[in-house]
Amino acid sequence: MEVLLALTPQYINKIKHGLLAIMAFLLMSIYCPSWAEVTIEKLTEDVLVFDQGENRGLLIIGNKGIAVIDPLNQQVVIELNRFIAKNYKQRVTHVVYTHSHWDRITGGEVFKKQGAKFIANKECRLFLSGNQNPNVVEPDVYFDRTYVIELGNQTIELSYFGPSHGECLIAVQIQPARLLFIADLLNTKGPSFPNDPTLPYLRPATLIAVLNAMEKLAETNDINSFIGGQSSANILGSIETISEQREFWQLVQSTAEEAEKNGNVDLNNFIAMGKIDLEPFQKFHNYNQEDLSNILRRYTSFLNMGR
Amino acid sequence: MCISTVSHAMQPAPETIAESEKTLFGKLKLWEIEKISPHLYTYRYTFYRNFFLIGEDGIILTDPLTVEAAKILDTELRKISDKPIKYVAYSHSHWDHISGGQIFKDQGAEFVAHQKCQENWLNNPNPNVVKPDIVFDKTYTISVGTPSLEMHYWGPSHDNCRVGFLIRPDRIMFIADDANPPNGWNMLYGAGLADTYIFNLVPFFLQAEKLAEREGVESVIGSHMSFDKNPMNLVSGTIGSARVIKEQRLFYQSVIEAVEKAMANGIANKNIPDYLIEQKVLADKIIGYDEAKMKVLYKRITNFLITGE
């Protein structure tokens, strides 16, 4: 009798919800890495950086609203939400995606419910439309070249210069702090070898033009420092890193061109490493000869394909 | 390495009508032209292949390959037909397939490609690659009388503008750089999947399969020479069963599923390639399984599942 009583539609719904919660928890434990600690640090009174694991995002606090640049993931969003509620009267009005990679942009639903506007470059649409990842809030605004967010005493200008790291990476300019936020293309330590030498997201055809445009943007706006998307001891990197990183990629490309010209490329597009001068590469952070071989292989493919 | 010809039941038997005197290596000629049907021909230059159609109203060429390859093709073409070259159709935007078309442009040919190919050209022009004149979004058909060529775009896949070709009335398909007969389970040449839109690979091939089924396509022409198993032989791969389209889809699908499963089993992302290799996942399925390449491929797929790209 008790059992029958318990199985009223109301109880069935409770069981369903309970089961769904358990399933969701199990899925989360399967697909989410064990969460690392979230830290939030003030860079200036209005620009805050938050880190979790290897990734870094930004909070820009304006007197008319708050912008989150790359929410990272659900756990970070919960922490940010708690932090903002405790310390500020303003709410999150804008969430900016610097590019389309899910490891930086899941979990924004909390801010969506608060009415925040989600913004990304229009080339991100290919990867973000159609609910490809249910944990990524789809942008409300897909902009083309530039987009300006006014938060009262803070202005954020988003600029797109073409494919570079993925299809839709943008530069985020923060004024009046005179800062740039450039995720995943630069290392604040200085010009470096990339983390993944197979360069899965690199767009060599437009990369140099993008870096040139970023240099120009910094120069025009008298910007001396940038913030990178990877957490590291240095929050700020020198703006010269942009041109030095460009020189790195130009060196990679000219080395690949030279090897092609001299017939030092095998059928699998690998360069005979014994026949190239490694010395110019050794000054770059994270130098590694095996990585260089893979990086050059991507560039010989690029020279053959144009992409 | 030895070279053999693989014949498949119900497949058209290509007839060599011209070949180079020079060899590429072994007995393999530098280039050859094969006749598939009264109006359909294939042209292999080194490891690459295109096809062309000769109709009452003119000629449709595809992928001119390289400046040298196009020059040879032009000379040989004149021995086969005096019809005008009306169109050159690009299968995608990679220069190793579409360079050298100027010789045909000079004869008045119009160049047709998906609109994204034109954008790619504008982003990174190459003096050896003719800019497409006619661009389209979803499908486009060019005809020279009896034979015609349908170009189908199913979203980004291998580059952002690759199309599937359907040759009529032969009902033969061509998907550049993938689906090379005789096997769709062959180890990939570029395991890093540079310039590949992984999220749409399986949907792309499902669409190709659907078209093949709807149109009764039984054969595909390979854009590359290929290899076969037992023993591992380099094979011509000119034409073969349309099942390679499905096999190619299953290849990508299985690799993605293997990585998803490893993630679901709690394997740390950075350990997934080594774990899958150690477990010999797909080792018996993939022809020419190469551990070094599989490591790169698994790493690429892991990155895809983390980032969505």
Short mmCIF file of N, CA and C in Angstrom, two decimals, chain A residues 30-31 33 99-104 123 126-127 132-133 163 165-167 195-206 266-269 294 297-298 301-307, chain B residues 47-48 93-97 99 116 119-120 123-124 126 156 158-160 189-195 197 199 260 263-266 293 296 299-300 302-309:
data_model
loop_
_atom_site.label_atom_id
_atom_site.label_comp_id
_atom_site.label_asym_id
_atom_site.label_seq_id
_atom_site.Cartn_x
_atom_site.Cartn_y
_atom_site.Cartn_z
N ILE A 30 32.41 11.98 -15.68
CA ILE A 30 33.10 11.33 -16.79
C ILE A 30 33.79 12.36 -17.67
N TYR A 31 33.03 13.40 -18.04
CA TYR A 31 33.54 14.32 -19.05
C TYR A 31 34.33 15.51 -18.51
N PRO A 33 37.14 17.26 -16.16
CA PRO A 33 38.34 16.93 -15.40
C PRO A 33 38.09 17.26 -13.94
N HIS A 99 37.40 33.15 -28.84
CA HIS A 99 37.33 32.27 -30.02
C HIS A 99 36.37 31.13 -29.70
N SER A 100 36.37 30.13 -30.54
CA SER A 100 35.29 29.14 -30.43
C SER A 100 35.65 27.92 -29.58
N HIS A 101 36.85 27.85 -29.04
CA HIS A 101 37.26 26.59 -28.39
C HIS A 101 36.55 26.38 -27.06
N TRP A 102 35.92 25.21 -27.00
CA TRP A 102 35.05 24.90 -25.86
C TRP A 102 35.77 24.94 -24.52
N ASP A 103 37.06 24.64 -24.51
CA ASP A 103 37.75 24.58 -23.21
C ASP A 103 37.82 25.95 -22.56
N ARG A 104 37.40 27.00 -23.27
CA ARG A 104 37.43 28.34 -22.70
C ARG A 104 36.04 28.97 -22.55
N GLU A 123 32.85 34.38 -37.57
CA GLU A 123 33.43 33.12 -38.06
C GLU A 123 33.31 31.99 -37.02
N LEU A 126 30.29 28.90 -37.27
CA LEU A 126 30.47 27.56 -37.82
C LEU A 126 30.59 26.51 -36.72
N PHE A 127 31.26 26.89 -35.63
CA PHE A 127 31.52 25.93 -34.56
C PHE A 127 30.53 26.03 -33.40
N GLN A 132 26.15 22.44 -30.91
CA GLN A 132 27.13 21.34 -31.02
C GLN A 132 27.64 20.92 -29.64
N ASN A 133 27.69 21.88 -28.72
CA ASN A 133 28.02 21.55 -27.33
C ASN A 133 26.96 22.22 -26.45
N PRO A 163 41.62 34.57 -39.75
CA PRO A 163 41.94 33.32 -39.05
C PRO A 163 43.40 33.31 -38.56
N HIS A 165 44.69 31.56 -34.73
CA HIS A 165 44.54 30.37 -33.89
C HIS A 165 43.06 30.01 -34.02
N GLY A 166 42.76 29.05 -34.85
CA GLY A 166 41.36 28.78 -35.19
C GLY A 166 40.84 29.84 -36.14
N GLU A 167 39.55 29.73 -36.36
CA GLU A 167 38.92 30.54 -37.40
C GLU A 167 38.58 31.96 -36.92
N ASN A 195 52.43 25.17 -27.73
CA ASN A 195 52.25 24.02 -26.84
C ASN A 195 52.08 22.72 -27.62
N ASP A 196 51.30 22.79 -28.70
CA ASP A 196 51.07 21.59 -29.51
C ASP A 196 51.75 21.76 -30.86
N PRO A 197 52.87 21.03 -31.07
CA PRO A 197 53.64 21.24 -32.30
C PRO A 197 52.95 20.75 -33.58
N THR A 198 51.84 20.00 -33.43
CA THR A 198 51.14 19.59 -34.65
C THR A 198 50.26 20.72 -35.18
N LEU A 199 50.16 21.78 -34.42
CA LEU A 199 49.48 23.02 -34.84
C LEU A 199 48.08 22.77 -35.39
N PRO A 200 47.25 22.08 -34.59
CA PRO A 200 45.94 21.71 -35.14
C PRO A 200 45.06 22.89 -35.55
N TYR A 201 45.26 24.04 -34.91
CA TYR A 201 44.34 25.14 -35.19
C TYR A 201 44.98 26.30 -35.95
N LEU A 202 46.27 26.17 -36.22
CA LEU A 202 46.97 27.31 -36.81
C LEU A 202 46.52 27.55 -38.25
N ARG A 203 46.38 28.81 -38.63
CA ARG A 203 46.02 29.17 -40.00
C ARG A 203 47.20 29.94 -40.60
N PRO A 204 48.17 29.22 -41.15
CA PRO A 204 49.40 29.88 -41.62
C PRO A 204 49.15 30.93 -42.71
N ALA A 205 48.10 30.74 -43.51
CA ALA A 205 47.88 31.64 -44.64
C ALA A 205 47.62 33.07 -44.21
N THR A 206 47.02 33.25 -43.04
CA THR A 206 46.65 34.60 -42.60
C THR A 206 47.33 35.00 -41.30
N ASP A 266 60.79 15.15 -47.41
CA ASP A 266 60.49 13.78 -47.86
C ASP A 266 59.03 13.65 -48.30
N LEU A 267 58.67 12.43 -48.71
CA LEU A 267 57.32 12.20 -49.25
C LEU A 267 56.22 12.48 -48.23
N ASN A 268 56.57 12.36 -46.95
CA ASN A 268 55.58 12.65 -45.89
C ASN A 268 55.65 14.09 -45.42
N ASN A 269 56.33 14.92 -46.21
CA ASN A 269 56.43 16.36 -45.91
C ASN A 269 57.32 16.71 -44.73
N ASN A 294 57.88 18.73 -36.29
CA ASN A 294 56.43 18.69 -36.54
C ASN A 294 55.88 20.04 -36.99
N ARG A 297 56.76 20.48 -40.50
CA ARG A 297 55.95 19.57 -41.33
C ARG A 297 54.60 20.23 -41.67
N ARG A 298 54.04 20.92 -40.68
CA ARG A 298 52.78 21.64 -40.93
C ARG A 298 52.99 22.72 -41.98
N SER A 301 53.37 21.34 -45.51
CA SER A 301 52.01 21.04 -45.99
C SER A 301 51.33 22.33 -46.44
N PHE A 302 51.49 23.36 -45.62
CA PHE A 302 50.89 24.65 -45.97
C PHE A 302 51.42 25.16 -47.32
N LEU A 303 52.72 25.02 -47.52
CA LEU A 303 53.29 25.51 -48.79
C LEU A 303 52.75 24.71 -49.97
N ASN A 304 52.44 23.45 -49.74
CA ASN A 304 51.85 22.63 -50.81
C ASN A 304 50.38 22.92 -51.04
N MET A 305 49.69 23.23 -49.96
CA MET A 305 48.22 23.32 -50.05
C MET A 305 47.69 24.74 -50.10
N GLY A 306 48.49 25.68 -49.54
CA GLY A 306 48.00 27.05 -49.45
C GLY A 306 47.09 27.27 -48.26
N ARG A 307 46.94 26.25 -47.42
CA ARG A 307 46.06 26.34 -46.24
C ARG A 307 46.71 25.65 -45.06
N PHE B 47 51.26 10.88 -57.95
CA PHE B 47 50.30 10.15 -57.11
C PHE B 47 48.90 10.78 -57.17
N TYR B 48 48.79 11.82 -57.96
CA TYR B 48 47.52 12.57 -58.01
C TYR B 48 46.71 12.20 -59.24
N SER B 93 40.31 23.59 -52.39
CA SER B 93 41.19 24.74 -52.64
C SER B 93 42.69 24.44 -52.50
N HIS B 94 43.05 23.22 -52.19
CA HIS B 94 44.48 22.95 -51.94
C HIS B 94 45.30 23.01 -53.23
N TRP B 95 46.37 23.78 -53.13
CA TRP B 95 47.18 24.07 -54.32
C TRP B 95 47.77 22.81 -54.97
N ASP B 96 48.04 21.79 -54.16
CA ASP B 96 48.66 20.59 -54.75
C ASP B 96 47.70 19.89 -55.70
N HIS B 97 46.43 20.28 -55.68
CA HIS B 97 45.45 19.72 -56.63
C HIS B 97 45.05 20.70 -57.73
N SER B 99 46.70 23.70 -58.96
CA SER B 99 47.63 24.62 -59.63
C SER B 99 47.66 24.33 -61.13
N LYS B 116 33.63 29.30 -50.92
CA LYS B 116 34.69 29.39 -49.91
C LYS B 116 36.07 29.21 -50.53
N GLU B 119 37.12 32.54 -51.55
CA GLU B 119 37.56 33.30 -50.37
C GLU B 119 38.98 32.89 -49.99
N ASN B 120 39.24 31.59 -50.05
CA ASN B 120 40.60 31.12 -49.71
C ASN B 120 41.62 31.69 -50.67
N ASN B 123 42.28 35.22 -49.75
CA ASN B 123 43.10 35.31 -48.53
C ASN B 123 44.56 35.00 -48.79
N ASN B 124 44.80 34.14 -49.75
CA ASN B 124 46.19 33.72 -50.02
C ASN B 124 46.34 33.37 -51.51
N ASN B 126 47.70 32.70 -55.25
CA ASN B 126 48.88 32.01 -55.75
C ASN B 126 48.90 32.22 -57.26
N PRO B 156 32.07 22.19 -44.43
CA PRO B 156 33.53 22.03 -44.41
C PRO B 156 33.91 20.60 -44.05
N HIS B 158 37.49 18.34 -45.55
CA HIS B 158 38.91 18.43 -45.82
C HIS B 158 39.07 19.78 -46.50
N ASP B 159 39.50 20.78 -45.83
CA ASP B 159 39.44 22.22 -46.11
C ASP B 159 37.99 22.69 -46.00
N ASN B 160 37.77 23.97 -46.24
CA ASN B 160 36.41 24.48 -45.99
C ASN B 160 35.54 24.52 -47.24
N TYR B 189 47.31 9.80 -44.89
CA TYR B 189 48.61 10.37 -45.27
C TYR B 189 48.99 11.46 -44.26
N GLY B 190 48.09 12.40 -44.05
CA GLY B 190 48.35 13.49 -43.10
C GLY B 190 47.56 13.26 -41.83
N ALA B 191 48.18 12.58 -40.86
CA ALA B 191 47.44 12.19 -39.65
C ALA B 191 47.10 13.38 -38.75
N GLY B 192 47.77 14.50 -38.96
CA GLY B 192 47.49 15.69 -38.15
C GLY B 192 46.21 16.39 -38.55
N LEU B 193 45.60 15.92 -39.64
CA LEU B 193 44.35 16.49 -40.16
C LEU B 193 44.41 18.02 -40.23
N ALA B 194 45.53 18.51 -40.80
CA ALA B 194 45.66 19.95 -40.98
C ALA B 194 44.54 20.43 -41.90
N ASP B 195 43.98 21.56 -41.57
CA ASP B 195 42.93 22.16 -42.39
C ASP B 195 41.72 21.24 -42.56
N TYR B 197 38.03 19.99 -40.93
CA TYR B 197 36.96 20.38 -40.03
C TYR B 197 36.33 19.10 -39.49
N PHE B 199 34.55 18.23 -36.99
CA PHE B 199 33.17 18.15 -36.50
C PHE B 199 32.18 17.79 -37.61
N GLU B 260 36.56 9.19 -27.62
CA GLU B 260 35.45 9.51 -26.69
C GLU B 260 35.37 8.47 -25.58
N MET B 263 38.09 8.86 -23.06
CA MET B 263 37.78 9.99 -22.17
C MET B 263 36.75 9.56 -21.13
N ALA B 264 35.71 8.86 -21.60
CA ALA B 264 34.65 8.42 -20.69
C ALA B 264 35.18 7.44 -19.66
N ASN B 265 36.24 6.71 -20.01
CA ASN B 265 36.84 5.77 -19.07
C ASN B 265 37.82 6.45 -18.11
N GLY B 266 37.88 7.76 -18.21
CA GLY B 266 38.70 8.51 -17.26
C GLY B 266 40.17 8.58 -17.60
N LYS B 293 51.88 7.62 -36.69
CA LYS B 293 50.79 8.43 -37.27
C LYS B 293 49.55 8.38 -36.39
N VAL B 296 49.66 10.80 -33.55
CA VAL B 296 49.31 12.17 -33.97
C VAL B 296 47.80 12.29 -34.18
N LYS B 299 45.89 12.31 -30.91
CA LYS B 299 46.12 13.59 -30.23
C LYS B 299 45.23 14.67 -30.85
N ARG B 300 45.17 14.63 -32.18
CA ARG B 300 44.35 15.61 -32.90
C ARG B 300 42.87 15.48 -32.54
N THR B 302 41.66 14.09 -29.80
CA THR B 302 41.49 14.50 -28.40
C THR B 302 41.32 16.01 -28.33
N ASN B 303 42.19 16.72 -29.03
CA ASN B 303 42.08 18.18 -29.06
C ASN B 303 40.74 18.63 -29.61
N PHE B 304 40.29 17.93 -30.63
CA PHE B 304 38.98 18.27 -31.22
C PHE B 304 37.87 18.12 -30.17
N LEU B 305 37.92 17.02 -29.42
CA LEU B 305 36.84 16.78 -28.45
C LEU B 305 36.91 17.76 -27.27
N ILE B 306 38.09 18.32 -27.04
CA ILE B 306 38.22 19.32 -25.97
C ILE B 306 37.73 20.69 -26.46
N THR B 307 38.07 21.00 -27.70
CA THR B 307 37.84 22.38 -28.17
C THR B 307 36.67 22.53 -29.13
N GLY B 308 36.25 21.43 -29.74
CA GLY B 308 35.19 21.52 -30.75
C GLY B 308 35.72 21.85 -32.13
N GLU B 309 37.05 22.01 -32.25
CA GLU B 309 37.62 22.30 -33.58
C GLU B 309 38.69 21.27 -33.93
#
